[in-house]
XYZ file of C-alpha atoms in Angstrom:
531
model
C -0.051 0.074 -0.158
C 1.551 3.385 -0.941
C 2.126 5.944 1.558
C 0.006 8.763 0.207
C -3.096 6.686 -0.507
C -3.097 5.423 3.055
C -2.872 8.990 4.423
C -5.881 9.948 2.351
C -7.745 6.906 3.594
C -7.242 7.651 7.213
C -8.458 11.378 6.630
C -11.469 10.180 4.688
C -12.464 7.711 7.549
C -10.858 9.008 10.771
C -14.169 9.948 12.160
C -16.432 7.329 10.883
C -19.099 6.108 12.778
C -20.377 2.737 13.905
C -22.754 1.144 16.298
C -21.632 -1.895 18.276
C -22.272 -3.051 21.624
C -22.879 0.227 22.932
C -26.111 1.419 25.033
C -26.918 5.139 24.702
C -25.197 6.134 21.329
C -22.239 5.675 18.834
C -19.341 3.832 19.771
C -17.199 6.829 18.486
C -18.722 8.912 21.268
C -16.933 6.407 23.815
C -13.382 7.769 23.870
C -12.101 4.735 25.714
C -9.283 2.403 24.413
C -9.451 -0.330 24.488
C -13.419 -0.488 24.003
C -14.843 -1.905 27.174
C -17.081 -5.492 27.091
C -20.193 -3.353 27.980
C -20.846 0.169 28.271
C -23.896 2.550 28.585
C -23.946 6.319 28.966
C -26.318 9.204 29.165
C -26.182 12.819 28.522
C -25.605 14.816 31.688
C -22.302 16.408 33.069
C -20.874 15.910 36.631
C -17.956 17.914 37.817
C -15.148 16.661 40.209
C -14.398 18.852 43.286
C -10.656 19.485 43.715
C -10.449 17.434 46.968
C -11.634 14.191 45.151
C -11.443 11.366 47.797
C -10.911 7.674 47.602
C -13.133 5.538 49.672
C -13.252 2.032 50.297
C -16.759 1.485 52.031
C -17.626 -2.334 51.794
C -14.262 -3.495 50.378
C -12.547 -6.493 51.694
C -9.276 -5.351 50.582
C -6.963 -3.652 53.105
C -4.477 -2.190 50.705
C -1.496 -2.945 52.856
C 0.962 -2.609 50.166
C -0.516 0.527 49.049
C -1.088 -0.546 45.443
C -4.679 0.846 45.280
C -3.400 4.272 46.931
C -0.687 4.817 44.424
C -2.930 3.974 41.572
C -5.463 6.485 42.770
C -2.595 9.154 43.198
C -1.713 8.334 39.843
C -5.243 8.628 38.438
C -5.363 12.214 40.014
C -2.092 13.124 38.259
C -3.325 11.957 34.909
C -6.010 14.358 35.253
C -4.060 17.140 36.063
C -1.231 16.428 33.788
C -2.270 18.395 30.681
C -3.722 21.718 32.440
C -3.707 23.456 35.561
C -7.051 22.658 37.295
C -7.804 25.828 39.400
C -11.613 26.477 38.718
C -14.329 26.326 41.317
C -17.062 23.682 41.182
C -19.526 25.338 43.546
C -21.453 27.486 40.699
C -22.815 24.058 39.449
C -24.508 22.946 42.639
C -24.018 20.094 44.949
C -26.191 18.021 42.792
C -23.862 17.889 39.886
C -20.612 17.466 41.979
C -18.512 14.160 42.265
C -17.008 14.243 45.719
C -15.198 11.091 45.508
C -14.635 7.423 44.382
C -15.826 4.395 46.261
C -13.615 1.266 45.307
C -14.952 -2.166 46.566
C -12.458 -4.899 46.046
C -13.990 -8.244 46.827
C -10.838 -10.133 47.776
C -7.808 -9.475 50.001
C -5.052 -11.123 47.865
C -2.774 -8.782 45.873
C -0.411 -11.153 44.386
C 0.097 -10.567 40.585
C 0.093 -13.667 38.526
C -1.047 -15.009 35.297
C -4.716 -15.568 34.963
C -5.519 -13.167 37.904
C -9.191 -11.752 37.741
C -8.881 -8.626 35.986
C -12.601 -7.479 35.781
C -14.155 -4.500 36.994
C -17.598 -2.376 37.104
C -17.397 1.177 37.052
C -20.541 3.314 37.652
C -20.784 7.235 37.373
C -23.989 8.417 38.518
C -26.241 11.392 37.044
C -26.757 14.374 39.150
C -27.497 13.655 42.887
C -26.471 14.504 46.220
C -23.951 13.500 47.420
C -22.442 11.866 44.421
C -19.786 9.284 44.497
C -18.496 7.261 41.295
C -18.094 3.579 42.273
C -15.662 0.769 41.160
C -16.383 -2.977 41.815
C -13.632 -5.381 41.266
C -12.768 -9.002 42.503
C -9.058 -7.764 42.573
C -6.960 -4.559 43.114
C -5.692 -5.045 39.663
C -9.312 -4.896 38.096
C -9.683 -1.740 40.058
C -6.480 -0.331 38.324
C -7.937 -0.976 35.112
C -11.217 0.826 35.952
C -9.253 3.802 37.253
C -7.557 3.783 33.749
C -11.035 3.630 31.935
C -12.390 6.532 34.520
C -9.176 8.602 33.495
C -10.324 8.460 29.716
C -13.968 9.318 30.171
C -12.909 12.530 32.300
C -11.898 15.792 30.493
C -10.844 19.269 31.240
C -13.386 22.169 31.009
C -11.721 25.048 29.602
C -14.463 27.515 30.523
C -14.552 26.397 34.134
C -11.093 25.212 34.580
C -12.103 22.126 36.277
C -12.530 18.247 35.604
C -15.759 17.212 34.198
C -17.328 13.578 33.330
C -19.566 14.070 30.652
C -22.407 11.686 29.466
C -23.429 10.583 32.771
C -24.739 8.187 33.905
C -21.985 5.815 33.037
C -22.281 2.078 33.559
C -19.126 -0.051 32.275
C -18.568 -3.861 32.694
C -15.303 -4.864 31.665
C -12.975 -7.782 31.611
C -10.258 -8.918 29.140
C -10.598 -11.175 26.417
C -7.029 -12.904 26.915
C -5.082 -13.239 30.198
C -1.841 -12.651 28.488
C -1.448 -9.041 26.634
C 2.165 -8.418 26.053
C 4.878 -6.194 24.807
C 8.550 -7.078 24.122
C 11.370 -4.712 24.593
C 14.963 -5.461 23.641
C 17.480 -4.115 25.880
C 20.629 -5.911 24.041
C 20.409 -4.391 20.572
C 20.418 -0.837 22.424
C 20.440 -0.131 26.147
C 17.184 1.263 27.523
C 17.769 3.326 30.686
C 15.730 2.329 33.662
C 13.402 5.585 33.488
C 12.557 4.827 29.796
C 11.584 1.215 30.822
C 9.355 2.736 33.511
C 7.708 5.041 30.985
C 6.925 2.084 28.619
C 5.482 0.607 31.653
C 3.164 3.323 32.347
C 2.119 3.509 28.663
C 1.252 -0.147 28.768
C -0.978 0.434 31.717
C -2.907 3.089 29.757
C -3.768 0.497 27.073
C -4.294 -2.348 29.652
C -1.229 -4.335 28.107
C -0.279 -6.707 31.270
C 3.229 -8.326 30.285
C 6.405 -6.688 29.900
C 8.528 -9.292 27.992
C 11.912 -8.104 28.806
C 14.340 -9.526 26.073
C 17.338 -8.722 28.375
C 20.431 -10.226 26.546
C 21.212 -11.111 23.122
C 24.275 -11.678 21.093
C 25.400 -7.954 21.190
C 25.122 -7.200 24.731
C 24.570 -8.839 28.131
C 23.774 -5.836 30.515
C 22.154 -7.527 33.357
C 24.190 -8.386 36.618
C 24.069 -11.982 37.444
C 25.454 -12.482 41.105
C 25.974 -16.110 40.666
C 28.376 -15.400 37.651
C 29.389 -11.806 38.124
C 31.614 -11.735 34.676
C 28.644 -12.159 32.549
C 27.867 -8.276 32.200
C 31.327 -7.740 30.937
C 29.296 -8.441 27.713
C 27.780 -5.119 28.143
C 28.247 -2.223 25.780
C 29.918 -0.224 28.434
C 30.391 0.094 32.224
C 27.239 2.516 32.228
C 24.968 0.531 29.836
C 24.198 -2.027 32.472
C 21.322 -3.097 35.046
C 22.014 -4.148 38.760
C 19.777 -6.916 40.197
C 18.434 -4.101 42.180
C 17.387 -2.246 39.057
C 15.783 -5.431 37.790
C 13.939 -5.727 41.089
C 12.706 -2.036 41.009
C 11.585 -2.546 37.422
C 9.533 -5.836 38.544
C 7.928 -3.786 41.393
C 7.134 -0.754 39.362
C 5.190 -3.003 36.901
C 3.453 -4.931 39.576
C 2.067 -1.803 41.047
C 0.520 -1.041 37.876
C -0.786 -4.826 37.033
C 1.987 -5.722 34.809
C 4.154 -8.987 34.962
C 7.638 -9.028 33.829
C 8.582 -11.951 31.492
C 12.265 -12.311 31.525
C 13.993 -14.042 28.908
C 17.474 -15.534 28.281
C 17.855 -16.747 24.634
C 19.656 -20.040 24.481
C 21.425 -21.655 22.987
C 21.761 -19.033 20.211
C 21.935 -15.426 20.200
C 24.225 -15.635 23.083
C 27.653 -14.411 21.778
C 27.973 -11.839 24.490
C 27.860 -14.494 27.297
C 31.502 -15.405 26.302
C 33.012 -11.979 26.826
C 32.889 -12.609 30.601
C 33.392 -16.558 30.322
C 35.203 -17.539 27.089
C 34.622 -21.333 27.829
C 30.781 -20.892 26.925
C 32.049 -20.387 23.272
C 32.574 -23.433 21.328
C 35.865 -21.764 20.253
C 37.427 -18.371 20.075
C 36.940 -18.394 16.265
C 33.298 -19.868 16.401
C 31.622 -18.367 19.203
C 27.924 -19.258 19.239
C 25.565 -21.277 19.717
C 26.659 -21.960 23.574
C 28.845 -25.100 23.835
C 26.482 -27.756 24.377
C 29.325 -30.257 25.240
C 30.388 -28.313 28.234
C 28.530 -28.807 31.814
C 29.318 -25.307 32.863
C 27.043 -24.077 30.135
C 24.417 -25.491 32.106
C 25.583 -24.413 35.450
C 25.451 -20.878 34.321
C 21.875 -21.246 32.938
C 21.083 -22.782 36.438
C 22.769 -19.879 38.159
C 21.061 -17.309 36.081
C 17.668 -18.751 36.609
C 18.375 -19.289 40.315
C 19.156 -15.604 40.580
C 15.896 -14.732 38.329
C 13.844 -16.573 40.760
C 14.698 -14.244 43.463
C 13.557 -11.192 41.361
C 11.123 -12.292 38.603
C 8.045 -13.283 40.148
C 5.973 -14.297 37.076
C 5.383 -17.839 36.554
C 6.887 -18.099 33.305
C 10.470 -17.490 32.143
C 11.374 -17.352 28.323
C 14.072 -19.431 27.316
C 14.346 -18.277 23.564
C 15.170 -21.381 21.495
C 15.159 -19.422 18.034
C 17.417 -19.175 15.009
C 19.900 -21.714 16.073
C 22.846 -22.217 13.623
C 24.602 -25.341 14.847
C 27.437 -25.292 12.383
C 29.699 -24.276 15.228
C 29.220 -27.462 16.805
C 29.887 -29.370 13.899
C 33.170 -27.655 13.115
C 34.678 -27.412 16.530
C 36.727 -30.614 17.287
C 35.925 -31.034 20.878
C 32.064 -30.725 20.442
C 32.084 -32.954 17.400
C 33.703 -35.368 19.525
C 31.232 -35.298 22.194
C 28.257 -35.499 19.810
C 29.799 -38.664 18.386
C 30.401 -40.122 21.977
C 26.711 -39.285 23.013
C 25.189 -40.495 19.525
C 23.796 -37.295 18.532
C 23.711 -35.192 15.389
C 23.639 -31.505 15.520
C 19.629 -31.498 15.511
C 19.361 -33.697 18.217
C 21.988 -31.707 20.495
C 19.888 -28.651 19.777
C 16.812 -30.645 21.261
C 18.845 -31.715 24.282
C 20.183 -28.271 24.744
C 16.490 -26.798 24.730
C 15.073 -29.771 27.017
C 17.972 -29.108 29.593
C 17.305 -25.646 29.891
C 13.580 -26.304 30.348
C 14.295 -28.788 33.106
C 16.654 -26.206 34.855
C 13.907 -23.590 34.483
C 11.154 -26.257 35.960
C 13.373 -26.950 38.719
C 13.204 -23.090 39.888
C 9.627 -23.056 39.732
C 9.288 -21.375 36.257
C 6.994 -22.738 33.611
C 9.050 -22.326 30.193
C 8.314 -20.213 27.077
C 10.236 -21.123 24.003
C 10.037 -19.557 20.400
C 8.316 -21.653 17.838
C 11.349 -23.160 16.212
C 11.591 -25.572 19.120
C 7.891 -26.627 18.462
C 8.541 -26.832 15.016
C 11.570 -29.271 15.374
C 10.644 -31.557 18.252
C 7.351 -30.150 19.627
C 6.276 -33.433 21.109
C 9.431 -33.540 23.064
C 8.771 -30.209 25.058
C 7.594 -30.076 28.667
C 3.860 -30.239 28.369
C 4.127 -26.963 30.462
C 5.678 -25.085 27.703
C 3.949 -22.221 26.102
C 5.128 -21.940 22.442
C 5.849 -18.382 21.245
C 4.592 -17.964 17.871
C 6.436 -15.548 15.446
C 7.336 -16.904 12.116
C 3.979 -16.533 10.672
C 0.374 -17.666 10.513
C -0.816 -21.326 10.596
C 1.521 -22.180 13.584
C -0.717 -21.463 16.324
C -3.408 -23.905 15.301
C -0.874 -26.609 15.152
C 0.500 -25.689 18.817
C -2.879 -25.923 20.207
C -3.911 -29.158 18.484
C -0.697 -30.638 20.249
C -2.170 -29.705 23.615
C 0.271 -27.026 24.189
C -0.492 -23.333 25.178
C 0.453 -20.444 22.685
C 1.333 -16.768 22.634
C 0.579 -15.003 19.303
C 3.517 -12.571 17.948
C 3.503 -13.361 14.095
C 5.863 -11.050 12.782
C 4.121 -10.043 9.405
C 1.476 -8.403 11.776
C 2.936 -7.621 15.409
C 6.432 -7.038 15.022
C 6.962 -2.951 15.694
C 10.322 -2.669 14.108
C 8.810 -3.453 10.788
C 8.046 0.213 9.953
C 6.004 -0.462 7.091
C 3.363 -2.264 8.849
C 0.649 0.352 9.400
C -1.750 -0.053 12.520
C -4.640 -1.298 10.718
C -2.918 -4.663 10.298
C -2.127 -4.787 13.790
C -5.897 -4.223 14.893
C -7.107 -6.828 12.428
C -4.622 -9.671 13.392
C -6.639 -12.270 15.051
C -5.061 -14.784 17.485
C -7.588 -17.401 16.979
C -7.738 -17.695 13.088
C -8.929 -21.173 12.242
C -9.024 -22.292 15.784
C -12.843 -23.014 16.387
C -12.570 -25.737 19.003
C -13.399 -24.138 22.484
C -10.970 -26.487 24.412
C -8.167 -25.304 21.686
C -8.806 -21.481 22.021
C -8.437 -21.676 25.632
C -4.875 -22.761 24.890
C -4.146 -19.469 22.981
C -3.435 -17.424 26.300
C -2.911 -14.173 24.286
C -0.567 -12.253 22.315
C 2.270 -9.892 22.178
C 3.670 -7.189 20.136
C 7.361 -6.916 19.765
C 9.553 -4.137 19.976
C 12.815 -5.385 18.589
C 15.889 -2.987 19.239
C 18.169 -2.886 16.333
C 16.964 0.703 15.466
C 15.293 1.701 18.757
C 17.030 3.426 21.669
C 15.586 6.074 24.358
C 15.138 8.627 21.440
C 12.452 6.679 19.525
C 11.266 3.805 21.331
C 7.583 5.167 22.454
C 6.933 6.642 18.909
C 7.731 3.193 17.536
C 5.591 1.452 19.901
C 2.435 3.787 19.884
C -0.256 4.058 18.454
C 0.425 0.652 16.799
C 0.707 -1.588 19.792
C -2.651 0.175 21.153
C -4.235 -1.199 18.073
C -3.044 -4.787 19.076
C -4.046 -4.054 22.700
C -7.832 -3.598 21.549
C -7.764 -7.009 19.746
C -6.328 -8.568 23.026
C -8.769 -6.707 25.289
C -11.972 -6.357 23.741
C -14.692 -9.324 22.910
C -14.349 -10.379 19.497
C -17.720 -9.648 18.667
C -17.372 -6.103 19.504
C -14.318 -5.457 17.414
C -14.729 -3.691 14.348
C -14.245 -5.734 11.095
C -12.995 -2.591 9.165
C -10.256 -1.152 11.234
C -10.776 2.439 9.866
C -14.067 2.401 11.874
C -12.109 2.852 15.026
C -9.793 5.229 13.564
C -11.237 8.208 15.310
C -11.349 6.735 18.720
C -7.564 5.454 18.339
C -6.688 8.975 17.080
C -8.296 10.208 20.499
C -6.088 7.843 22.329
C -2.944 8.458 20.538
C -3.402 12.224 21.601
C -4.235 11.383 25.043
C -0.784 9.571 25.190
C 0.955 12.647 23.813
C -0.880 14.638 26.533
C 0.525 12.444 29.094
C 3.945 12.931 27.709
C 4.248 9.625 25.567
C 5.582 10.327 22.137
C 3.117 8.282 20.177
C 3.334 8.701 16.545
C 0.770 9.794 14.149
C -1.822 7.417 12.977
C -1.460 8.578 9.120
C 2.243 7.823 9.562
C 3.617 4.276 9.126
C 5.862 2.909 11.826
C 7.573 5.972 13.752
C 6.599 8.731 11.040
C 6.211 12.233 11.863
C 3.302 14.631 10.975
C 3.040 15.502 7.331
C 1.989 19.040 7.717
C 0.464 21.534 10.392
C -2.972 20.542 11.836
C -4.728 19.131 14.867
C -3.490 16.004 16.627
C -6.835 14.330 16.365
C -6.422 14.746 12.307
C -2.855 12.936 12.189
């Protein structure tokens, strides 16, 4: 598709209307992204007092960890981030004033794990006295999603200089379609400073993504401290482009307070040249440096040490072990490995299988369930641990084979959900369906979700956010919103996505225009909402 025709098409359809799953009007009137499960709204305005309070009357949740309190503070900050709120609500009368938010959480536990209940109900009344908005959720993480939704339906009134909630009464019932809604970032190809990673986490929460897949290391650099093997981070680009384990713990804690799990990845046995900078014996030889030496017991001791250290910091039940793009020629041409293969009756393919399965056993011994890229399934799927999650990336048609084999799957097919492909426009992200050709309900449940991938070859702190957004948001709605509420024509949601993109900009997130491809810039002067 040419660049100019795409631009014209967006401008022509950006404010198209549609009616689907909304009570009270058009879906384009509901400026919420991703679109909730069920929405009704009215035609009255309510106005928030300056001292908007958080209550928890009837809640079973004590908030000992402060997750809800912090989430509410961030919600208030989001309402005030774009403008100075210095107006007075008194002229609107007590019946039109929202004095607070009552959050009722029905369970005490706030441990964040895969499959936790993220549903919520949000009620904003019509004018009455006294007026409180209400959130009800099974868990605090559902309540955090409700706060994100409420932040999107609030707006600054430029006449009164206060925050208003238009179109009341609002009744929203919401829950995610998939339990795994991910974004991969790559800190090996380019180092991403901790504040940038935190900014990415914040932006993920705005779009209700809930898994940060941290592709920590690769052949180019090994930036993370591993206490068990402290020379590994000698493979970092420089002494300042590193993460301590305390940094990693801070990232995990920061994400957890926003309802986001961190999926850590070490990609083995390929993509591991940087490991040998600190420990050269991990290389097959100095002249042939990857994949990791399958014949050396030290290789697996290092993997065990890494995953042992991971288990103390990364609390998500899954760990990603990679396993993709393994060129085994170094094993064949290195004499001591070739000798080992013969002694163990293995060819190169069998040694690849042996390596992946050994890494899986180590991960399982530390309480993790393994995630592997799809090559492992394509080559020896029946041998994988039944606890394996297979990560699809090469293309379509693989997910249905994975779930037919009884394994779980995460979809990231590169032709639609790889963000570094700058010529892939947002409508393709929106229309990519993880359950394509999977009709058996039991098999559909094995597709636990999907992930957009921000590979880092051409991405650093200067351009990561504008490359992620708004295309990742298009995928986020696919992963959150019920299938029957999704638009069949992506252009029908262009106006609502444009609004979300502008909201990201107002919150300091450098999301690119919709009418650009990849991380393009505006073509000409004009309103944010028309770009």
